[in-house]
mmCIF file of C-alpha atoms in Angstrom:
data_model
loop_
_atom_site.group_PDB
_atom_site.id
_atom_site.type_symbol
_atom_site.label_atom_id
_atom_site.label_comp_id
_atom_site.label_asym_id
_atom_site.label_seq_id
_atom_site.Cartn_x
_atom_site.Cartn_y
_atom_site.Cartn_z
ATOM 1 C CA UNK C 858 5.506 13.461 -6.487
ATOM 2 C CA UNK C 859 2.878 12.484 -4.042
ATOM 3 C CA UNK C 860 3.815 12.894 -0.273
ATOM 4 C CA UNK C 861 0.968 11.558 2.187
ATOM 5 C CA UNK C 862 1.093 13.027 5.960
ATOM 6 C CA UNK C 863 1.026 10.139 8.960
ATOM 7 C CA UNK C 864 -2.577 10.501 9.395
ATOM 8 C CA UNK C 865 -3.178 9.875 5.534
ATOM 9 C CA UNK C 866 -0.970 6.767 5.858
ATOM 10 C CA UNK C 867 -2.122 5.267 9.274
ATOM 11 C CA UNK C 868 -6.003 5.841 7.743
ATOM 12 C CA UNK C 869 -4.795 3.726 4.841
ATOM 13 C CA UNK C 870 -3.103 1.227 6.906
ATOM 14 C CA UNK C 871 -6.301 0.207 9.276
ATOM 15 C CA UNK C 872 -8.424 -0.183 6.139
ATOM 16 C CA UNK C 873 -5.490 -2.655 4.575
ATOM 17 C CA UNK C 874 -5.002 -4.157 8.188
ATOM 18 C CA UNK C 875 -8.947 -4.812 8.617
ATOM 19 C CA UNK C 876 -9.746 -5.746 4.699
ATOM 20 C CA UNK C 877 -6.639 -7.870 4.806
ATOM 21 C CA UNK C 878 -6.776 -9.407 8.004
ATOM 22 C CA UNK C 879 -2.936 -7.966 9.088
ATOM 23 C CA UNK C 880 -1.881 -6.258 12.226
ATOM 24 C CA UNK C 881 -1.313 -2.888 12.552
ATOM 25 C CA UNK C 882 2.466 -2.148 11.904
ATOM 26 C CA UNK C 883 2.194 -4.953 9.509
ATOM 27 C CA UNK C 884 -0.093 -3.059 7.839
ATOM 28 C CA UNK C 885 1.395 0.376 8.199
ATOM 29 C CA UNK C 886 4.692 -1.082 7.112
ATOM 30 C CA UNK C 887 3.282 -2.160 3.543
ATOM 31 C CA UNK C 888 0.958 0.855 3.454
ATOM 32 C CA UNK C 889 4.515 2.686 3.473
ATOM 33 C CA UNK C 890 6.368 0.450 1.072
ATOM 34 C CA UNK C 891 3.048 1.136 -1.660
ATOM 35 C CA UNK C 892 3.071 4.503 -0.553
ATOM 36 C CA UNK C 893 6.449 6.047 -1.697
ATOM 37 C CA UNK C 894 6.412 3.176 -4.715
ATOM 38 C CA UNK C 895 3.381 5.908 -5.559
ATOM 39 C CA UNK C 896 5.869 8.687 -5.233
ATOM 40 C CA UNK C 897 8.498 6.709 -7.497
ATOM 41 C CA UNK C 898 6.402 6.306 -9.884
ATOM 42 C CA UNK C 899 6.429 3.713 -13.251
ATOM 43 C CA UNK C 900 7.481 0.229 -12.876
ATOM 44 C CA UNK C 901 7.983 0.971 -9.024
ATOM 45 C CA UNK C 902 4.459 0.797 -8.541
ATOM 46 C CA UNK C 903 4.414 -3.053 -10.387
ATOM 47 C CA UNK C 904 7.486 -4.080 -8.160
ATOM 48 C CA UNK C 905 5.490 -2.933 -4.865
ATOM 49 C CA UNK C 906 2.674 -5.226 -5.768
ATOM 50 C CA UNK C 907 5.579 -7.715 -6.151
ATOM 51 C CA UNK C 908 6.973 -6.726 -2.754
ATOM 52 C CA UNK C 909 3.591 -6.804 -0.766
ATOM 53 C CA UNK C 910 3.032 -10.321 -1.997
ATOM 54 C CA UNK C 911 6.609 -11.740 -1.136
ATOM 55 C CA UNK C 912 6.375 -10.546 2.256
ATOM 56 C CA UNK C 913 2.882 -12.049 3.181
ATOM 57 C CA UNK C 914 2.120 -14.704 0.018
ATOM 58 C CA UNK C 915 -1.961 -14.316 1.480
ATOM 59 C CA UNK C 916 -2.233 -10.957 0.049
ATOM 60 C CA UNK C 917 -3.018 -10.447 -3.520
ATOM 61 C CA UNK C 918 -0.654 -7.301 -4.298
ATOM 62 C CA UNK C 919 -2.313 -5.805 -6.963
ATOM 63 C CA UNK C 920 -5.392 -5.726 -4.558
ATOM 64 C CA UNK C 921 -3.541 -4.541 -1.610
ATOM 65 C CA UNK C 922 -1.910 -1.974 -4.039
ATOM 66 C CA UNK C 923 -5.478 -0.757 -5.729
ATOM 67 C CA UNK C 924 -6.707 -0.355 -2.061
ATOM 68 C CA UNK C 925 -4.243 1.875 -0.974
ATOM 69 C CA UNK C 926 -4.819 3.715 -4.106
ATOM 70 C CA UNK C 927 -7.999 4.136 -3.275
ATOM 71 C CA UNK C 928 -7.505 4.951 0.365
ATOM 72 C CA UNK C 929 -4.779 7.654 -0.282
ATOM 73 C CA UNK C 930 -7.053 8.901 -3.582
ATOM 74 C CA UNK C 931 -3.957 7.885 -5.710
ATOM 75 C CA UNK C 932 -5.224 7.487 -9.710
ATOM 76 C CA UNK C 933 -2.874 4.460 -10.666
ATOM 77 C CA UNK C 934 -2.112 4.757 -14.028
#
């Protein structure tokens, strides 16, 4: 189980916010949702993606979800 302190998770949410053109607790708020979907594990991971792209149909989940990866040095699987 991954846990990520608030500094890990605020870093990751002003790169998503500036890459993805959202506002801060926007940003923090799906940063979170990807975030424990990483500590959940499996299929979570797939329905996050999901998630992210219901709430704000601009984003590409599966990007938004490989660049939180990437800012919280999660290997997806």
């Amino acid at each position: 189980m991954n846990e990520y302190s608030d500094h890990e998770l605020d870093q990751a949410a002003a790169t998503a916010a500036r890459r993805f053109d959202l506002d801060d607790p926007e940003a923090r708020e799906l940063v979170d949702l990807v975030a424990t979907a990483f500590s959940d594990g499996g299929d979570a991971i797939s329905d996050a993606a999901w998630d992210v792209q219901d709430r704000d149909p601009g984003i590409d989940g599966d990007d938004f979800v490989d660049d939180v990866a990437d800012s919280l040095g999660y290997d997806l699987p």
